[in-house]
């Protein structure tokens, strides 16, 4: 009896194990080895070859008895291995899919955030649901949604904001917010439009009688419809000249009377920052950079319809006074030549946004022109006072511009080297106001965390795509072999599995974590502008993890296939596996190519890698993603530059600069009047 005949007998004896091909091959090899040992012993005892084989087989008993004994002996082993395969197919792969989806939620949120923000910049507000979800990853309450967006069942922005006010009709902040939206969104094309707007705005005199905001707003609307300020180059080339084009003199007179009425009131407040503060107070605590940017976007999107009207009123009042002087009505003209001052002072006193403060500085600059007209009317003392007031306020602004230039020169390099990209966009426009390298650290580290989250999302998505590619290879290798048999699913034992995960995942990630978090070599104190370096580091980490996993599994599968007498290629060197892993699809290409006699081996490697890659996805996603999310949440709470302040406003930094400028401007006015 020849070796092939012994093989046929072994095949018949292991027929009962056919449901577990790897186990069957394993037991078959053991059975053949035992028969060959018995034959060798008989040959050594002096028997002939045929007698040795026959006697060796007789010692094992009939084939049917051997088969029954093998099935009975391996029944529990088959059951355990079957459960392991079910776990590999029905648990690990679905778990990897769920982890991949969970990890990529942030990427989906970021994409939706960018789409929503882009739509907003292009004038398309987009779905309110997107704006709501961007406010917090945990979602926002009905109260917060109502306070931020109004009654979303209504189509008009005006009606939505009016709904907020109508929920509490005596609330001055809610009413001010409604009037702001009305001033922005309602058209002003004719006297009918003005009549409706005046009717709505006059409610403010009843609800908030000492607030000059509503009189200034009405005056601005009236003068906007009644006249037009034109800026034309002067004939002598010495600066531009303002001209007043009167369209409706009666309405202009009415608007200017309203302007003076506003100046006599104690204060002015648009309540824009108060409304923003209320909205921020009902939102959950920020946990991510996208939430911070979404809230900054909300703050930056505050409507400020008053500022353009204030500047236009200051210009119009100056030209209106000149008109009255030309008509011989000097006494009536004098209040309008000084009206810029109460408007300017009220603007600084309300502690609004930086834009409002800058408009107040621009209005103060008109004081010099008012002084020139006062001098022409013989009011030299009043002209001198107006000139000094204007000069004192504009000196504050000039000082701010000088500081801004100095800050940009001193801080520019520091921000470029150690700040976040967002800080680099914000600080040069506002000023540093004492910003230090330590203040820049949280924003910079947030952006690094975002890059790492992006890498994690890409890494896990790549692994999942490789898993699909390996599945396709396993099916292809079966086709290459003519459908003889499917490639095996070789599962390493627990010790081998731990070893693969330890050296392919735990060790590389631990080294990367220590390198980036606890050494000065990683460059994490540098801005994301050094992105090529960081991307190369992350790509190297990816290549190491993939190549170590592939190399270890290739060795395990190669050793197992050799034992099971399956065709294997020559040994692969470590550097070949590593180079192939630099381009992740290189592993797929390597497995997909080769000779037909190694198709079983390559298909087995591909199929056996699938659950290992699934375990890597579960391990990396389940550990790294929560760490990065937690780290981002801690950092956004520490960031003192980009966070939106509780008291309202654009950012804490902008608030500090605005309040300093307002205090300095008011102090400058007091110093002039005190003299």
XYZ file of C-alpha atoms in Angstrom:
675
model
C 0.000 0.000 0.000
C 1.455 3.346 -1.088
C 1.432 6.771 0.591
C -1.495 7.997 -1.591
C -3.503 4.973 -0.497
C -2.721 5.782 3.154
C -3.927 9.319 2.410
C -7.214 7.980 1.010
C -7.765 5.903 4.110
C -7.034 8.980 6.261
C -9.518 10.980 4.200
C -12.201 8.322 4.734
C -11.463 8.144 8.465
C -11.780 11.914 8.912
C -14.926 12.282 6.795
C -16.960 12.975 9.944
C -14.893 16.112 10.597
C -15.573 17.698 7.205
C -17.580 20.572 8.747
C -14.312 21.901 10.206
C -11.780 21.723 7.417
C -8.832 22.967 9.462
C -9.558 20.442 12.231
C -9.983 17.678 9.650
C -6.611 18.481 8.060
C -5.038 18.654 11.498
C -6.427 15.251 12.594
C -5.643 13.756 9.177
C -2.010 14.792 9.524
C -1.872 13.224 12.972
C -3.520 10.006 11.719
C -1.157 9.734 8.736
C 1.799 10.350 11.038
C 0.670 7.589 13.417
C 0.123 5.113 10.531
C 3.529 5.954 9.072
C 5.142 5.467 12.508
C 3.463 2.038 12.813
C 4.587 1.079 9.313
C 8.142 2.184 10.088
C 8.152 0.072 13.276
C 6.972 -3.005 11.360
C 9.605 -2.452 8.685
C 12.231 -2.214 11.375
C 10.983 -5.540 12.785
C 11.749 -7.249 9.446
C 8.325 -7.271 7.780
C 7.874 -6.594 4.115
C 6.505 -3.247 2.931
C 2.962 -4.471 2.160
C 2.774 -6.534 5.332
C 4.068 -3.597 7.359
C 1.338 -1.328 5.988
C -1.398 -3.917 6.430
C -0.301 -4.695 9.997
C -0.038 -0.979 10.788
C -3.588 -0.323 9.601
C -4.882 -3.397 11.418
C -3.571 -1.981 14.711
C -5.919 0.994 14.279
C -8.948 -1.145 13.499
C -11.530 -0.781 10.686
C -11.835 2.635 9.004
C -15.417 3.015 10.183
C -14.337 2.475 13.782
C -11.514 4.959 13.380
C -13.913 7.536 11.966
C -16.384 7.079 14.812
C -13.624 7.369 17.427
C -12.205 10.509 15.790
C -15.616 12.178 15.728
C -16.274 11.275 19.370
C -12.828 12.433 20.489
C -13.090 15.770 18.693
C -16.772 16.556 19.244
C -16.155 19.106 22.045
C -13.213 20.543 20.153
C -15.367 20.971 17.064
C -18.081 22.653 19.095
C -15.610 25.131 20.623
C -13.993 25.892 17.272
C -17.415 26.317 15.690
C -18.336 28.862 18.371
C -15.040 30.649 17.771
C -15.764 30.893 14.054
C -19.292 32.088 14.690
C -17.836 34.769 16.958
C -15.310 35.747 14.296
C -17.959 36.016 11.604
C -21.096 37.094 13.450
C -19.650 39.171 16.303
C -16.234 40.622 15.485
C -17.042 41.917 12.003
C -20.397 43.502 13.009
C -18.708 44.962 16.109
C -15.987 46.438 13.879
C -18.679 47.916 11.634
C -20.446 49.508 14.609
C -17.183 50.911 16.010
C -16.249 52.274 12.577
C -19.624 54.004 12.329
C -19.338 55.337 15.898
C -15.855 56.733 15.305
C -16.885 58.320 12.017
C -19.855 60.144 13.541
C -17.509 63.038 14.329
C -16.417 63.139 10.703
C -20.034 63.170 9.571
C -20.740 65.970 12.072
C -17.741 67.948 10.854
C -18.813 67.534 7.227
C -22.337 68.651 8.086
C -20.891 71.549 10.067
C -18.762 72.716 7.140
C -21.695 72.333 4.752
C -23.983 74.317 7.049
C -21.395 77.041 7.670
C -20.642 77.316 3.950
C -24.343 77.571 3.174
C -24.629 80.316 5.781
C -21.774 82.274 4.218
C -23.480 81.965 0.831
C -26.730 83.312 2.248
C -28.548 79.976 2.496
C -29.483 79.406 6.125
C -29.950 75.680 5.618
C -31.989 73.255 7.726
C -32.530 74.427 11.294
C -31.979 70.845 12.417
C -28.351 71.099 11.271
C -27.831 74.305 13.248
C -29.413 72.744 16.336
C -27.300 69.586 16.167
C -24.123 71.626 15.754
C -24.779 73.486 19.000
C -24.082 70.333 21.031
C -23.273 66.692 20.264
C -25.662 65.752 23.081
C -28.516 67.690 21.489
C -30.250 70.763 22.888
C -33.424 71.105 24.906
C -36.706 72.451 23.564
C -36.157 75.587 25.652
C -32.726 76.159 24.108
C -34.034 75.476 20.589
C -36.864 77.966 21.106
C -34.596 80.636 22.575
C -31.983 80.223 19.835
C -34.203 79.777 16.790
C -37.696 80.817 17.848
C -40.861 78.993 16.849
C -39.498 76.766 14.089
C -43.014 75.920 12.898
C -43.169 79.435 11.413
C -41.554 80.197 8.069
C -40.513 83.828 8.563
C -37.448 84.715 10.646
C -39.340 87.783 11.865
C -42.285 85.683 13.032
C -39.965 83.205 14.757
C -38.263 85.932 16.776
C -41.578 87.643 17.455
C -42.741 84.324 18.910
C -39.921 84.505 21.466
C -41.061 87.984 22.535
C -44.725 87.008 22.663
C -43.838 84.188 25.069
C -42.897 86.937 27.564
C -44.301 90.326 26.356
C -42.702 92.379 29.171
C -39.215 91.047 28.523
C -37.096 93.934 27.177
C -34.378 91.625 25.855
C -36.863 89.508 23.878
C -38.517 92.629 22.486
C -35.168 94.146 21.529
C -34.247 90.913 19.740
C -37.521 91.000 17.788
C -36.965 94.626 16.752
C -33.439 93.759 15.620
C -34.767 91.049 13.320
C -37.543 93.369 12.134
C -35.034 96.098 11.252
C -32.895 93.613 9.324
C -35.499 91.561 7.504
C -38.469 93.878 6.892
C -38.202 95.929 3.684
C -38.203 99.735 3.734
C -39.322 100.831 0.292
C -42.063 103.362 0.986
C -44.019 105.167 3.677
C -46.305 102.158 4.197
C -43.317 100.070 5.211
C -42.141 102.889 7.487
C -45.585 103.195 9.055
C -45.619 99.506 9.982
C -42.066 99.606 11.345
C -42.796 102.717 13.382
C -45.888 101.105 14.862
C -43.856 98.093 16.021
C -40.863 100.113 17.248
C -42.976 102.610 19.211
C -43.871 99.769 21.567
C -40.317 100.132 22.866
C -41.090 103.587 24.257
C -43.787 102.017 26.415
C -41.820 98.924 27.410
C -38.411 100.593 27.803
C -39.005 104.388 27.994
C -35.459 105.427 28.993
C -33.792 103.482 26.198
C -32.706 105.718 23.314
C -32.258 102.734 20.995
C -35.768 102.848 19.533
C -35.735 106.608 18.858
C -32.343 106.341 17.172
C -33.604 103.395 15.116
C -36.732 105.281 14.030
C -34.673 108.368 13.211
C -32.367 106.200 11.102
C -35.261 104.634 9.200
C -36.880 108.019 8.547
C -33.681 109.677 7.321
C -32.877 106.624 5.193
C -36.165 107.049 3.351
C -36.075 110.878 3.333
C -32.496 111.567 2.248
C -29.243 110.181 0.967
C -25.658 110.932 1.930
C -23.353 111.013 -1.079
C -19.568 110.892 -0.819
C -17.858 112.695 -3.695
C -14.200 113.606 -4.230
C -13.532 117.285 -3.529
C -12.516 119.479 -6.433
C -9.194 120.420 -4.851
C -8.341 116.770 -4.209
C -8.128 117.340 -0.474
C -10.211 114.380 0.783
C -13.803 113.427 0.039
C -16.843 115.633 0.544
C -20.227 114.630 1.989
C -23.361 115.905 0.294
C -26.919 115.612 1.572
C -29.520 114.794 -1.067
C -32.946 115.595 0.417
C -35.812 113.482 -0.968
C -38.600 114.252 1.534
C -37.948 117.345 3.670
C -40.910 116.852 6.018
C -39.888 113.284 6.767
C -36.273 114.422 7.200
C -37.354 117.059 9.731
C -39.324 114.414 11.604
C -36.365 112.052 11.619
C -33.979 114.714 12.914
C -36.428 115.617 15.701
C -36.495 111.938 16.677
C -32.686 111.982 16.644
C -32.533 114.800 19.201
C -35.185 113.075 21.309
C -32.990 109.979 21.494
C -29.996 112.034 22.600
C -31.865 113.287 25.677
C -32.536 109.794 27.036
C -30.315 108.257 29.756
C -28.951 105.183 27.966
C -28.972 103.083 24.808
C -28.997 99.295 24.654
C -29.771 97.049 21.695
C -29.776 93.971 23.996
C -27.958 91.963 21.326
C -25.227 90.731 23.680
C -27.777 90.095 26.444
C -29.826 87.936 24.082
C -26.701 86.062 23.026
C -25.801 85.507 26.685
C -29.270 84.083 27.354
C -28.930 81.734 24.407
C -25.511 80.536 25.477
C -26.718 79.986 29.060
C -29.330 77.406 27.989
C -26.945 75.445 25.754
C -25.026 72.460 27.181
C -21.384 72.922 28.072
C -19.169 72.749 25.001
C -17.367 69.468 24.377
C -15.851 69.845 20.912
C -14.220 72.335 18.588
C -17.128 72.111 16.140
C -19.481 73.222 18.946
C -17.167 76.129 19.788
C -17.017 77.238 16.154
C -20.782 76.845 15.771
C -21.335 79.090 18.790
C -18.752 81.594 17.618
C -20.566 81.572 14.286
C -23.822 82.301 16.110
C -22.125 85.119 18.038
C -20.475 86.515 14.911
C -23.825 86.341 13.145
C -25.472 88.773 15.575
C -27.444 91.270 13.533
C -26.408 94.876 14.209
C -28.748 97.003 12.097
C -28.286 99.998 14.399
C -24.607 100.627 13.701
C -25.017 101.600 10.056
C -27.961 103.818 10.953
C -25.995 105.491 13.774
C -23.131 106.454 11.488
C -25.534 107.645 8.812
C -27.453 109.678 11.432
C -24.264 111.369 12.610
C -23.380 112.322 9.039
C -26.927 113.403 8.215
C -27.249 115.539 11.371
C -24.058 117.414 10.457
C -25.290 118.177 6.946
C -28.781 118.921 8.241
C -27.267 121.517 10.617
C -25.416 123.119 7.701
C -28.735 123.210 5.834
C -30.423 124.969 8.761
C -27.559 127.469 9.029
C -27.869 128.205 5.325
C -31.578 128.842 5.906
C -30.745 131.322 8.680
C -31.865 129.007 11.499
C -28.628 128.997 13.478
C -30.231 128.378 16.896
C -32.044 125.322 15.599
C -28.848 124.042 14.011
C -26.665 124.100 17.144
C -28.131 120.946 18.845
C -27.476 118.925 15.716
C -23.813 119.981 15.654
C -23.394 118.511 19.138
C -25.703 115.493 18.696
C -22.834 113.195 17.743
C -21.538 113.339 21.314
C -24.512 111.763 23.204
C -24.817 109.127 20.458
C -21.112 108.346 20.751
C -21.173 108.267 24.562
C -24.199 105.977 24.693
C -22.522 103.668 22.214
C -19.450 103.287 24.444
C -21.555 102.929 27.596
C -23.582 99.948 26.371
C -20.576 97.574 26.309
C -21.700 95.920 23.103
C -19.569 94.337 20.422
C -16.263 95.495 18.983
C -18.017 96.528 15.772
C -20.308 98.856 17.741
C -17.317 100.355 19.537
C -15.491 100.961 16.240
C -18.575 102.684 14.799
C -18.677 104.921 17.884
C -15.047 105.864 17.237
C -15.949 106.667 13.622
C -18.802 108.901 14.846
C -16.400 110.650 17.217
C -14.232 111.432 14.203
C -17.073 113.591 12.836
C -16.731 115.847 15.880
C -13.947 117.745 14.189
C -16.202 118.615 11.241
C -18.970 119.691 13.626
C -16.458 121.969 15.397
C -15.561 123.601 12.076
C -19.236 124.435 11.426
C -19.637 125.742 14.989
C -16.696 128.067 14.447
C -18.312 129.441 11.306
C -21.426 130.272 13.332
C -19.316 132.120 15.945
C -19.607 129.438 18.644
C -15.847 129.239 19.240
C -15.974 127.931 22.826
C -18.416 125.154 21.964
C -16.394 124.405 18.850
C -13.233 124.025 20.931
C -14.980 121.667 23.351
C -16.301 119.516 20.517
C -12.856 119.454 18.939
C -11.222 118.385 22.206
C -13.842 115.710 22.824
C -13.412 114.361 19.331
C -9.623 114.462 19.594
C -9.577 112.692 22.974
C -11.753 109.830 21.715
C -9.968 109.412 18.398
C -6.647 109.383 20.300
C -7.886 106.271 22.120
C -8.590 104.612 18.792
C -5.230 105.685 17.376
C -3.582 104.154 20.430
C -5.495 100.927 19.815
C -4.303 100.816 16.197
C -0.724 101.405 17.324
C -1.011 98.609 19.899
C -2.555 96.364 17.266
C 0.337 96.963 14.919
C 2.840 96.376 17.720
C 0.998 93.238 18.859
C 0.969 91.837 15.335
C 4.704 92.427 15.023
C 5.500 90.965 18.456
C 2.916 88.184 18.525
C 2.829 87.326 14.833
C 5.756 84.923 14.927
C 4.609 83.384 18.206
C 1.098 82.802 16.848
C 2.397 81.334 13.605
C 4.740 78.999 15.479
C 2.689 78.088 18.545
C -0.917 79.170 18.021
C -3.905 77.553 16.422
C -4.983 78.488 12.908
C -8.154 80.053 14.334
C -6.127 82.125 16.807
C -3.966 83.290 13.915
C -7.120 84.504 12.149
C -8.630 86.176 15.236
C -5.816 87.838 17.188
C -4.341 90.004 14.402
C -7.807 91.529 13.829
C -8.531 92.179 17.509
C -5.201 92.458 19.298
C -3.419 90.223 21.765
C -4.316 92.078 24.980
C -1.762 90.122 26.995
C -2.124 86.784 25.204
C 0.763 84.490 26.161
C 2.239 81.333 24.690
C 0.452 79.386 27.439
C -2.888 80.921 26.366
C -2.290 79.642 22.834
C -1.626 76.054 23.946
C -5.223 74.762 24.346
C -6.345 75.977 20.908
C -3.239 74.506 19.278
C -3.684 71.180 21.054
C -7.360 71.082 20.042
C -6.344 71.301 16.397
C -3.757 68.536 16.917
C -6.503 66.434 18.507
C -8.719 67.109 15.495
C -5.956 65.867 13.206
C -5.584 62.725 15.335
C -9.356 62.198 15.237
C -9.228 62.588 11.479
C -6.407 60.045 11.338
C -8.375 57.624 13.521
C -11.424 57.971 11.300
C -9.336 57.417 8.179
C -7.364 54.542 9.737
C -10.459 52.636 10.807
C -12.228 53.303 7.506
C -9.125 52.082 5.680
C -9.008 48.910 7.793
C -12.648 48.231 7.065
C -12.086 48.686 3.333
C -9.089 46.331 3.554
C -11.351 43.779 5.286
C -13.732 43.990 2.328
C -10.780 43.637 -0.028
C -9.541 40.557 1.859
C -12.998 38.999 1.652
C -12.966 39.563 -2.105
C -9.492 37.967 -2.310
C -10.639 34.914 -0.352
C -13.547 34.451 -2.774
C -11.262 35.053 -5.754
C -8.719 32.470 -4.550
C -11.466 29.879 -4.349
C -12.393 30.735 -7.931
C -8.709 30.484 -8.997
C -8.589 26.956 -7.612
C -11.641 26.016 -9.645
C -13.934 25.990 -6.656
C -12.111 22.979 -5.173
C -12.421 24.268 -1.620
C -12.747 27.535 0.213
C -9.669 29.066 1.855
C -9.437 28.248 5.537
C -10.338 30.590 8.387
C -7.382 30.031 10.719
C -7.956 31.529 14.126
C -4.886 31.992 16.319
C -5.227 30.723 19.865
C -5.802 33.301 22.654
C -2.080 33.581 23.412
C -1.237 34.215 19.772
C -4.116 36.694 19.415
C -2.909 38.678 22.424
C 0.609 38.681 20.980
C -0.601 39.992 17.604
C -2.673 42.770 19.219
C 0.079 43.641 21.693
C 2.802 44.157 19.116
C 0.650 45.560 16.311
C -1.586 47.885 18.363
C -0.732 48.370 22.022
C 3.019 48.876 21.720
C 2.929 51.268 18.686
C 0.109 53.329 20.239
C 1.843 53.450 23.629
C 5.093 54.625 22.026
C 3.205 57.217 19.960
C 1.317 58.430 23.047
C 4.516 58.823 25.086
C 6.275 60.493 22.142
C 3.507 63.033 21.485
C 2.349 63.736 25.055
C 5.452 63.397 27.208
C 8.487 64.373 25.133
C 9.764 67.581 23.584
C 10.697 65.787 20.369
C 7.234 65.515 18.840
C 6.788 69.194 18.002
C 3.333 69.296 19.546
C 4.193 72.752 20.906
C 4.191 73.929 17.281
C 1.301 75.148 15.174
C -0.589 72.866 12.832
C 1.132 74.808 10.053
C 3.820 72.139 10.510
C 1.230 69.643 9.231
C 3.519 67.695 6.822
C 5.540 66.476 9.798
C 2.475 65.443 11.786
C 0.895 63.694 8.789
C 4.106 61.742 8.153
C 4.220 60.652 11.804
C 0.641 59.421 11.687
C 1.245 57.655 8.377
C 4.309 55.951 9.869
C 2.190 54.822 12.825
C -0.372 53.396 10.397
C 2.283 51.570 8.369
C 3.864 50.066 11.488
C 0.534 48.848 12.884
C -0.580 47.322 9.574
C 2.783 45.778 8.732
C 3.285 44.237 12.185
C -0.217 42.748 12.132
C 0.210 41.457 8.568
C 3.699 40.077 9.256
C 2.655 38.262 12.430
C -0.448 36.783 10.807
C 1.531 35.779 7.720
C 3.999 33.906 9.932
C 1.227 32.194 11.906
C -0.684 31.209 8.783
C 2.508 30.125 7.000
C 3.492 27.829 9.890
C -0.002 26.414 10.144
C -0.319 25.858 6.373
C 3.035 24.080 6.282
C 1.886 21.742 9.032
C -1.392 21.089 7.200
C 0.560 20.363 3.992
C -0.912 23.293 2.073
C 1.178 24.977 -0.604
C 3.040 28.034 0.696
C 5.285 30.581 -1.037
C 8.815 31.248 0.029
C 9.183 33.224 3.258
C 8.576 36.945 3.032
C 11.055 39.345 4.579
C 9.981 41.900 7.142
C 10.974 44.928 5.061
C 8.825 43.680 2.133
C 5.743 43.516 4.371
C 6.565 46.953 5.800
C 6.960 48.588 2.391
C 3.709 47.041 1.210
C 1.963 48.386 4.319
C 3.053 51.968 3.634
C 0.354 51.877 0.992
C -2.396 49.908 2.767
C -3.751 48.468 -0.475
C -0.287 46.998 -0.994
C -1.235 44.132 1.316
C -4.302 43.439 -0.785
C -2.271 43.559 -4.003
C 0.352 41.223 -2.529
C -2.268 38.657 -1.550
C -4.117 38.968 -4.852
C -1.024 38.167 -6.943
C 1.019 34.991 -7.025
C 1.072 31.518 -8.460
C -1.934 29.227 -8.600
C -0.332 26.628 -6.329
C -0.230 29.159 -3.482
C -3.823 30.348 -3.966
C -5.022 28.301 -0.989
C -2.342 29.866 1.212
C -2.983 33.440 0.057
C -6.737 33.037 0.366
C -6.254 31.600 3.855
C -4.063 34.559 4.875
C -6.675 36.974 3.518
C -9.581 35.228 5.232
C -7.716 34.827 8.521
C -6.696 38.498 8.586
C -10.333 39.684 8.501
C -11.207 38.942 12.161
C -7.794 40.207 13.314
C -8.334 43.525 11.551
C -11.828 43.577 13.066
C -10.314 43.143 16.537
C -7.845 45.968 15.783
C -10.740 48.238 14.787
C -12.615 47.399 17.995
C -9.514 47.862 20.168
C -8.222 51.065 18.578
C -11.652 52.638 18.161
C -12.815 51.595 21.619
C -9.742 53.015 23.370
C -8.350 55.862 21.261
C -11.618 57.506 20.246
C -12.938 58.030 23.819
C -9.508 59.363 24.800
C -9.493 61.909 21.962
C -13.093 62.976 22.623
C -12.339 63.435 26.326
C -9.132 65.308 25.553
C -10.920 67.652 23.146
C -13.638 68.356 25.741
C -11.010 69.233 28.373
C -9.107 71.495 26.002
C -12.110 73.496 24.742
C -12.990 74.289 28.358
C -9.438 75.551 28.965
C -9.281 77.715 25.834
C -9.471 81.362 26.899
C -9.163 82.805 23.381
C -11.949 81.212 21.349
C -14.558 80.415 24.001
C -17.798 82.418 23.835
C -18.223 84.364 27.109
C -21.223 83.885 29.383
C -21.934 87.606 29.311
C -22.386 87.526 25.547
C -20.176 88.779 22.760
C -18.043 87.208 20.067
C -15.217 85.688 22.147
C -13.645 86.398 25.532
C -10.715 88.054 23.815
C -12.985 90.324 21.779
C -14.975 91.183 24.910
C -11.847 92.177 26.798
C -10.653 94.421 23.967
C -14.127 95.974 23.528
C -14.591 96.743 27.201
C -11.109 98.226 27.485
C -11.718 100.510 24.502
C -15.125 101.556 25.870
C -13.661 102.388 29.288
C -10.781 104.337 27.778
C -13.116 106.289 25.478
C -15.502 107.210 28.319
C -12.564 108.179 30.531
C -11.196 110.402 27.742
C -14.559 112.172 27.458
C -14.723 112.666 31.213
C -11.229 114.107 31.274
C -12.178 116.744 28.684
C -15.449 117.687 30.368
C -13.743 117.710 33.786
C -11.266 120.317 32.592
